[in-house]
């Protein structure tokens, strides 16, 4: 896009944690809604695949690879590696002063008007140094999560405190359902989710799902592997969607192996499916709630957010819990007929992203930072 056109847009910086893809898709949902209200150009900082934003954003954006935080180093999608996590935190924290100053100067030079952070505390530090307002969007923060591991790993304590102090510096704090640690000073919004684009029927046709076949989405939050393919092939009346793999897209009998960098849009997959099986994470839960799709969840018993997500899921969906070893071995397939009989809920268009966009536009207007940019149309 020519420079003059970019200068006619309000520049937003977005710092995203690299822990899973759910935070990136949540930020993308908010930015999509904001772009419907204000002409924006977005600079995204984080170690997240650009395709997650390319799938969602119609506005101009750039992606800068950057380690914004650690979250957890993991043995698997459901198992944390505490010693490796602690070692990574020691390397990263406290944030390098030269890095913070360089990024702050970059944001000032580019006339950035606001910094949106999905639990990446580095963005708050950079915004503070640059004199630019910051917005923290969270349903948990790392200081809260690390507090739950201090008994097992006392070395997390100084890092937990450092991040806690940074989070308090955010100019605006938004908490999205389901909230893990409610705060009186935060703005509360609903579940945040990207909107589907295709109807259930359209996507099932594209995936060659027969009239008498069921469609099951098996997802570990964007990470492929760990699924016994031969056991799945033994269920020919069910088409299994397996996103998050490496290499090219491949259709093998009743398996649809979809690469992480592929063309398929995850909210559409959730809408088209008769059942979701996988890790209980924020974005998958949000997509399941929006579509009303039953969810067979693999919990993370040690991760503090899991209990909060599970309680919320029970209120919104037909849910069954699967043991991690039953999933890995394929034993859960013995339960598949009963899982496919779970009642589908009524689809609901989640409004959390629109609520955040309205808040952000209001803060920009109140601070005079949206002046000179024509407002976009309202997104419904």
Short mmCIF file of C-alpha atoms in Angstrom, two decimals:
data_model
loop_
_atom_site.label_atom_id
_atom_site.label_comp_id
_atom_site.label_asym_id
_atom_site.label_seq_id
_atom_site.Cartn_x
_atom_site.Cartn_y
_atom_site.Cartn_z
CA UNK A 1 0.00 0.00 0.00
CA UNK A 2 1.41 3.45 -0.88
CA UNK A 3 2.75 5.47 2.05
CA UNK A 4 0.15 8.22 1.66
CA UNK A 5 -2.66 5.69 2.07
CA UNK A 6 -1.04 4.18 5.15
CA UNK A 7 -0.68 7.67 6.66
CA UNK A 8 -4.44 8.07 6.31
CA UNK A 9 -4.89 5.14 8.68
CA UNK A 10 -4.56 4.98 12.45
CA UNK A 11 -1.51 2.89 13.29
CA UNK A 12 -1.95 0.25 15.98
CA UNK A 13 0.82 -1.95 17.40
CA UNK A 14 -0.15 -5.40 18.64
CA UNK A 15 2.07 -7.50 20.94
CA UNK A 16 0.98 -11.14 21.21
CA UNK A 17 2.23 -13.96 23.39
CA UNK A 18 3.58 -16.91 21.38
CA UNK A 19 2.02 -19.44 23.79
CA UNK A 20 -0.34 -21.30 21.49
CA UNK A 21 -2.35 -19.78 18.65
CA UNK A 22 -5.42 -18.80 20.67
CA UNK A 23 -4.03 -15.44 21.73
CA UNK A 24 -3.17 -14.55 18.13
CA UNK A 25 -6.62 -15.49 16.85
CA UNK A 26 -8.20 -13.54 19.70
CA UNK A 27 -6.15 -10.46 18.80
CA UNK A 28 -7.05 -10.96 15.13
CA UNK A 29 -10.75 -11.02 16.01
CA UNK A 30 -10.43 -7.72 17.89
CA UNK A 31 -8.42 -6.07 15.10
CA UNK A 32 -10.94 -7.22 12.49
CA UNK A 33 -13.75 -5.57 14.42
CA UNK A 34 -11.70 -2.42 15.00
CA UNK A 35 -10.95 -2.18 11.27
CA UNK A 36 -14.70 -2.08 10.66
CA UNK A 37 -14.93 1.04 12.82
CA UNK A 38 -11.73 2.91 12.06
CA UNK A 39 -9.28 2.75 9.13
CA UNK A 40 -6.22 1.14 10.72
CA UNK A 41 -2.82 -0.26 9.82
CA UNK A 42 -1.40 -2.80 12.24
CA UNK A 43 2.16 -3.70 13.23
CA UNK A 44 2.16 -7.13 14.90
CA UNK A 45 5.01 -8.16 17.18
CA UNK A 46 5.39 -11.79 18.19
CA UNK A 47 6.56 -15.28 17.23
CA UNK A 48 3.23 -16.20 15.64
CA UNK A 49 2.69 -17.39 12.03
CA UNK A 50 1.62 -14.41 9.89
CA UNK A 51 -0.96 -16.60 8.14
CA UNK A 52 -3.16 -16.45 11.26
CA UNK A 53 -3.54 -12.72 10.66
CA UNK A 54 -3.59 -12.98 6.86
CA UNK A 55 -6.63 -15.26 7.16
CA UNK A 56 -8.49 -12.70 9.25
CA UNK A 57 -7.43 -9.12 8.51
CA UNK A 58 -8.57 -7.04 5.56
CA UNK A 59 -6.59 -4.01 6.75
CA UNK A 60 -2.87 -3.50 5.98
CA UNK A 61 -0.58 -5.19 8.50
CA UNK A 62 3.02 -6.22 9.04
CA UNK A 63 4.47 -8.95 11.25
CA UNK A 64 7.75 -8.61 13.09
CA UNK A 65 9.13 -11.87 14.53
CA UNK A 66 9.94 -11.19 18.17
CA UNK A 67 10.05 -13.16 21.41
CA UNK A 68 7.50 -11.19 23.40
CA UNK A 69 7.29 -13.59 26.33
CA UNK A 70 7.77 -17.23 27.34
CA UNK A 71 4.50 -18.52 28.72
CA UNK A 72 5.49 -22.15 29.06
CA UNK A 73 7.92 -24.44 27.34
CA UNK A 74 5.98 -27.68 26.88
CA UNK A 75 6.75 -31.39 26.56
CA UNK A 76 3.45 -31.76 24.68
CA UNK A 77 0.30 -29.68 24.07
CA UNK A 78 -0.97 -30.69 27.53
CA UNK A 79 2.24 -31.02 29.58
CA UNK A 80 4.48 -28.18 30.78
CA UNK A 81 8.27 -28.36 31.14
CA UNK A 82 8.94 -26.28 34.26
CA UNK A 83 12.77 -26.44 34.29
CA UNK A 84 12.95 -25.36 30.63
CA UNK A 85 10.35 -22.66 31.27
CA UNK A 86 12.38 -21.27 34.16
CA UNK A 87 15.56 -21.29 32.08
CA UNK A 88 13.81 -19.38 29.27
CA UNK A 89 12.40 -16.83 31.70
CA UNK A 90 15.86 -16.22 33.15
CA UNK A 91 17.15 -15.48 29.65
CA UNK A 92 14.32 -13.10 28.76
CA UNK A 93 13.48 -11.26 32.00
CA UNK A 94 13.86 -8.53 32.91
CA UNK A 95 13.36 -7.24 29.39
CA UNK A 96 16.49 -5.81 27.81
CA UNK A 97 16.48 -2.03 28.21
CA UNK A 98 18.04 -1.46 24.81
CA UNK A 99 15.31 -3.57 23.18
CA UNK A 100 12.55 -1.69 24.98
CA UNK A 101 14.06 1.65 23.96
CA UNK A 102 14.54 0.56 20.34
CA UNK A 103 10.97 -0.66 20.05
CA UNK A 104 9.61 2.48 21.74
CA UNK A 105 11.55 4.69 19.33
CA UNK A 106 10.21 2.64 16.43
CA UNK A 107 6.62 3.09 17.57
CA UNK A 108 7.09 6.83 18.04
CA UNK A 109 8.75 7.18 14.64
CA UNK A 110 5.86 5.33 13.00
CA UNK A 111 3.30 7.52 14.78
CA UNK A 112 1.68 4.56 16.53
CA UNK A 113 -1.45 5.67 18.39
CA UNK A 114 -2.13 2.66 20.64
CA UNK A 115 -0.55 -0.65 21.71
CA UNK A 116 -2.81 -3.69 22.02
CA UNK A 117 -1.41 -6.52 24.13
CA UNK A 118 -2.78 -10.04 24.40
CA UNK A 119 -0.98 -10.88 27.66
CA UNK A 120 2.46 -9.98 26.23
CA UNK A 121 3.82 -7.70 28.96
CA UNK A 122 6.64 -6.51 26.70
CA UNK A 123 4.09 -4.43 24.79
CA UNK A 124 3.08 -2.63 27.99
CA UNK A 125 6.73 -1.83 28.79
CA UNK A 126 7.33 -0.52 25.27
CA UNK A 127 4.14 1.56 25.26
CA UNK A 128 5.04 3.07 28.62
CA UNK A 129 8.50 4.03 27.37
CA UNK A 130 7.06 5.49 24.17
CA UNK A 131 4.33 7.48 25.94
CA UNK A 132 1.62 5.62 24.00
CA UNK A 133 -1.53 4.22 25.65
CA UNK A 134 -1.69 0.45 26.07
CA UNK A 135 -4.65 -1.92 26.22
CA UNK A 136 -4.24 -5.30 27.92
CA UNK A 137 -6.72 -7.97 26.75
CA UNK A 138 -6.78 -11.09 28.91
CA UNK A 139 -8.75 -13.84 30.52
CA UNK A 140 -5.61 -14.70 32.50
CA UNK A 141 -2.13 -13.23 32.87
CA UNK A 142 1.15 -15.04 33.38
CA UNK A 143 1.64 -13.77 36.92
CA UNK A 144 -1.65 -15.45 37.89
CA UNK A 145 -0.72 -18.69 36.12
CA UNK A 146 2.80 -18.86 37.56
CA UNK A 147 1.40 -18.43 41.08
CA UNK A 148 -0.18 -21.86 40.69
CA UNK A 149 3.23 -23.47 40.11
CA UNK A 150 5.27 -21.88 42.89
CA UNK A 151 5.00 -25.00 45.04
CA UNK A 152 6.60 -27.09 42.29
CA UNK A 153 8.96 -24.40 41.00
CA UNK A 154 9.77 -21.65 43.56
CA UNK A 155 12.19 -20.09 41.07
CA UNK A 156 9.20 -18.68 39.18
CA UNK A 157 8.50 -16.23 42.02
CA UNK A 158 10.68 -13.26 40.91
CA UNK A 159 9.47 -13.59 37.31
CA UNK A 160 5.85 -13.75 38.47
CA UNK A 161 6.35 -10.55 40.46
CA UNK A 162 8.12 -8.76 37.62
CA UNK A 163 5.30 -9.54 35.21
CA UNK A 164 2.66 -8.67 37.81
CA UNK A 165 4.19 -5.20 38.21
CA UNK A 166 4.27 -4.67 34.44
CA UNK A 167 0.65 -5.69 33.98
CA UNK A 168 -0.39 -3.02 36.47
CA UNK A 169 1.04 -0.36 34.13
CA UNK A 170 -1.48 -1.00 31.35
CA UNK A 171 -3.57 2.12 30.71
CA UNK A 172 -6.68 0.06 30.00
CA UNK A 173 -7.46 -3.52 31.00
CA UNK A 174 -10.08 -5.68 29.31
CA UNK A 175 -11.09 -9.07 30.70
CA UNK A 176 -12.84 -11.49 28.39
CA UNK A 177 -15.06 -14.37 29.37
CA UNK A 178 -14.30 -16.79 30.88
CA UNK A 179 -12.26 -14.67 33.32
CA UNK A 180 -9.81 -16.46 35.61
CA UNK A 181 -9.11 -13.66 38.11
CA UNK A 182 -11.79 -10.93 37.93
CA UNK A 183 -10.70 -7.37 38.70
CA UNK A 184 -12.90 -4.46 39.68
CA UNK A 185 -10.83 -2.04 37.58
CA UNK A 186 -11.14 -4.02 34.34
CA UNK A 187 -13.71 -3.74 31.57
CA UNK A 188 -15.56 -7.05 31.21
CA UNK A 189 -16.53 -8.35 27.76
CA UNK A 190 -17.94 -11.57 26.33
CA UNK A 191 -16.20 -14.43 24.61
CA UNK A 192 -13.89 -13.33 21.77
CA UNK A 193 -13.96 -15.37 18.57
CA UNK A 194 -13.37 -14.88 14.86
CA UNK A 195 -16.56 -15.05 12.82
CA UNK A 196 -17.19 -18.01 10.47
CA UNK A 197 -17.28 -17.28 6.74
CA UNK A 198 -18.86 -20.36 5.20
CA UNK A 199 -22.02 -22.16 6.13
CA UNK A 200 -21.88 -25.63 7.62
CA UNK A 201 -23.23 -27.11 4.38
CA UNK A 202 -20.76 -25.26 2.15
CA UNK A 203 -17.70 -26.45 4.02
CA UNK A 204 -18.92 -30.05 4.29
CA UNK A 205 -19.32 -30.08 0.51
CA UNK A 206 -15.78 -28.75 0.09
CA UNK A 207 -14.48 -31.48 2.38
CA UNK A 208 -16.43 -34.19 0.50
CA UNK A 209 -18.39 -35.30 3.56
CA UNK A 210 -21.10 -37.76 2.54
CA UNK A 211 -24.74 -37.41 3.59
CA UNK A 212 -24.43 -40.39 5.93
CA UNK A 213 -21.00 -39.49 7.29
CA UNK A 214 -20.07 -37.62 10.45
CA UNK A 215 -17.36 -34.97 10.60
CA UNK A 216 -15.01 -34.83 13.60
CA UNK A 217 -12.45 -32.07 14.13
CA UNK A 218 -9.42 -33.32 16.09
CA UNK A 219 -7.34 -30.36 17.26
CA UNK A 220 -4.57 -29.74 19.75
CA UNK A 221 -4.58 -25.96 19.38
CA UNK A 222 -2.70 -25.76 16.09
CA UNK A 223 -0.15 -28.47 16.90
CA UNK A 224 -0.32 -31.59 14.77
CA UNK A 225 0.67 -35.14 15.61
CA UNK A 226 -0.19 -37.53 18.41
CA UNK A 227 -3.23 -39.02 16.66
CA UNK A 228 -3.18 -42.74 15.69
CA UNK A 229 -4.14 -42.57 12.01
CA UNK A 230 -4.70 -46.30 11.56
CA UNK A 231 -7.29 -46.32 14.35
CA UNK A 232 -9.09 -43.40 12.70
CA UNK A 233 -9.15 -45.18 9.34
CA UNK A 234 -11.06 -47.98 11.04
CA UNK A 235 -14.06 -45.63 11.28
CA UNK A 236 -14.93 -45.06 7.59
CA UNK A 237 -18.33 -43.55 8.38
CA UNK A 238 -16.55 -40.64 10.04
CA UNK A 239 -14.41 -38.02 8.30
CA UNK A 240 -11.63 -36.80 10.61
CA UNK A 241 -10.18 -33.32 10.21
CA UNK A 242 -6.59 -33.15 11.46
CA UNK A 243 -5.28 -29.56 11.29
CA UNK A 244 -1.87 -28.33 12.39
CA UNK A 245 0.34 -30.78 10.50
CA UNK A 246 3.50 -30.19 8.51
CA UNK A 247 3.90 -30.55 4.79
CA UNK A 248 1.25 -30.44 2.11
CA UNK A 249 -2.47 -31.01 2.53
CA UNK A 250 -3.34 -34.66 2.14
CA UNK A 251 -6.61 -36.56 1.92
CA UNK A 252 -6.18 -40.22 2.87
CA UNK A 253 -9.39 -42.24 2.83
CA UNK A 254 -11.49 -40.70 5.62
CA UNK A 255 -8.67 -38.48 6.91
CA UNK A 256 -8.21 -34.83 5.98
CA UNK A 257 -4.65 -33.84 6.95
CA UNK A 258 -4.59 -30.06 6.95
CA UNK A 259 -1.24 -28.24 7.29
CA UNK A 260 -0.73 -25.46 9.80
CA UNK A 261 0.03 -23.09 6.94
CA UNK A 262 -2.96 -24.23 4.92
CA UNK A 263 -6.02 -22.62 3.40
CA UNK A 264 -8.64 -23.77 5.89
CA UNK A 265 -10.15 -21.26 8.31
CA UNK A 266 -10.54 -22.80 11.75
CA UNK A 267 -13.89 -21.20 12.74
CA UNK A 268 -15.41 -22.72 9.60
CA UNK A 269 -14.05 -26.15 10.54
CA UNK A 270 -15.65 -25.86 13.98
CA UNK A 271 -18.97 -24.84 12.43
CA UNK A 272 -19.01 -27.71 9.92
CA UNK A 273 -18.08 -30.42 12.43
CA UNK A 274 -20.44 -32.71 14.35
CA UNK A 275 -17.91 -33.05 17.17
CA UNK A 276 -14.68 -31.40 18.29
CA UNK A 277 -12.08 -33.53 20.04
CA UNK A 278 -9.00 -31.90 21.49
CA UNK A 279 -7.19 -29.74 23.98
CA UNK A 280 -9.38 -27.45 26.03
CA UNK A 281 -7.95 -24.09 24.98
CA UNK A 282 -9.51 -20.65 24.73
CA UNK A 283 -9.86 -20.32 20.96
CA UNK A 284 -11.18 -23.84 20.38
CA UNK A 285 -13.68 -23.38 23.21
CA UNK A 286 -14.77 -20.03 21.76
CA UNK A 287 -15.27 -21.53 18.30
CA UNK A 288 -17.19 -24.49 19.74
CA UNK A 289 -19.48 -22.17 21.73
CA UNK A 290 -20.10 -19.98 18.70
CA UNK A 291 -21.00 -22.99 16.54
CA UNK A 292 -22.78 -24.97 19.26
CA UNK A 293 -20.60 -27.98 18.42
CA UNK A 294 -20.24 -30.69 21.12
CA UNK A 295 -16.72 -30.86 22.56
CA UNK A 296 -14.82 -33.90 23.86
CA UNK A 297 -12.09 -32.17 25.82
CA UNK A 298 -8.60 -33.20 26.84
CA UNK A 299 -7.93 -31.26 30.00
CA UNK A 300 -4.64 -29.91 31.30
CA UNK A 301 -4.98 -30.87 34.97
CA UNK A 302 -2.07 -28.74 36.19
CA UNK A 303 -2.75 -25.61 34.13
CA UNK A 304 -4.81 -23.18 36.26
CA UNK A 305 -6.91 -21.88 33.36
CA UNK A 306 -8.25 -25.36 32.58
CA UNK A 307 -10.70 -25.51 35.49
CA UNK A 308 -12.14 -22.12 34.55
CA UNK A 309 -12.55 -23.12 30.89
CA UNK A 310 -14.10 -26.45 31.84
CA UNK A 311 -16.70 -24.82 34.09
CA UNK A 312 -17.59 -22.37 31.33
CA UNK A 313 -17.79 -25.13 28.72
CA UNK A 314 -20.21 -27.13 30.87
CA UNK A 315 -22.57 -24.15 30.94
CA UNK A 316 -22.47 -23.55 27.19
CA UNK A 317 -21.99 -26.90 25.46
CA UNK A 318 -22.50 -30.63 25.46
CA UNK A 319 -19.09 -31.65 26.87
CA UNK A 320 -17.33 -34.88 27.72
CA UNK A 321 -13.84 -35.20 29.21
CA UNK A 322 -11.25 -37.55 27.75
CA UNK A 323 -8.11 -38.70 29.54
CA UNK A 324 -4.91 -37.67 27.77
CA UNK A 325 -3.68 -41.26 27.57
CA UNK A 326 -6.99 -42.43 26.09
CA UNK A 327 -6.63 -39.79 23.38
CA UNK A 328 -3.01 -40.66 22.60
CA UNK A 329 -3.71 -44.39 22.39
CA UNK A 330 -6.93 -44.03 20.38
CA UNK A 331 -9.05 -45.71 23.07
CA UNK A 332 -11.41 -42.73 22.95
CA UNK A 333 -12.70 -44.04 19.64
CA UNK A 334 -14.60 -46.70 21.57
CA UNK A 335 -16.71 -43.82 22.90
CA UNK A 336 -17.20 -42.19 19.49
CA UNK A 337 -20.78 -43.41 18.82
CA UNK A 338 -21.96 -41.92 22.10
CA UNK A 339 -20.00 -38.71 21.56
CA UNK A 340 -21.62 -38.25 18.16
CA UNK A 341 -25.03 -38.45 19.81
CA UNK A 342 -24.32 -35.41 22.00
CA UNK A 343 -26.82 -32.65 21.34
CA UNK A 344 -25.72 -29.75 19.19
CA UNK A 345 -26.35 -26.29 20.62
CA UNK A 346 -27.76 -23.23 18.90
CA UNK A 347 -25.12 -21.19 17.02
CA UNK A 348 -24.49 -17.78 18.58
CA UNK A 349 -22.51 -14.87 17.14
CA UNK A 350 -20.08 -14.02 19.92
CA UNK A 351 -19.78 -10.27 20.54
CA UNK A 352 -16.67 -9.98 22.71
CA UNK A 353 -14.41 -8.76 19.90
CA UNK A 354 -16.93 -6.10 18.90
CA UNK A 355 -17.16 -4.95 22.53
CA UNK A 356 -13.37 -4.55 22.73
CA UNK A 357 -13.32 -2.67 19.42
CA UNK A 358 -15.94 -0.22 20.69
CA UNK A 359 -13.91 0.36 23.87
CA UNK A 360 -10.69 0.94 21.91
CA UNK A 361 -12.33 3.34 19.48
CA UNK A 362 -13.79 5.26 22.41
CA UNK A 363 -10.42 5.52 24.16
CA UNK A 364 -8.76 6.73 20.97
CA UNK A 365 -11.47 9.36 20.48
CA UNK A 366 -11.35 10.54 24.09
CA UNK A 367 -7.57 10.96 23.92
CA UNK A 368 -7.80 12.75 20.57
CA UNK A 369 -5.73 9.98 19.01
CA UNK A 370 -8.36 9.04 16.42
CA UNK A 371 -8.59 12.54 15.02
CA UNK A 372 -8.04 12.86 11.28
CA UNK A 373 -9.08 9.31 10.46
CA UNK A 374 -12.47 8.66 8.93
CA UNK A 375 -14.56 6.14 10.85
CA UNK A 376 -15.33 2.84 9.18
CA UNK A 377 -18.77 1.27 9.11
CA UNK A 378 -20.24 -0.51 12.09
CA UNK A 379 -19.58 -4.24 12.18
CA UNK A 380 -22.48 -6.33 13.37
#
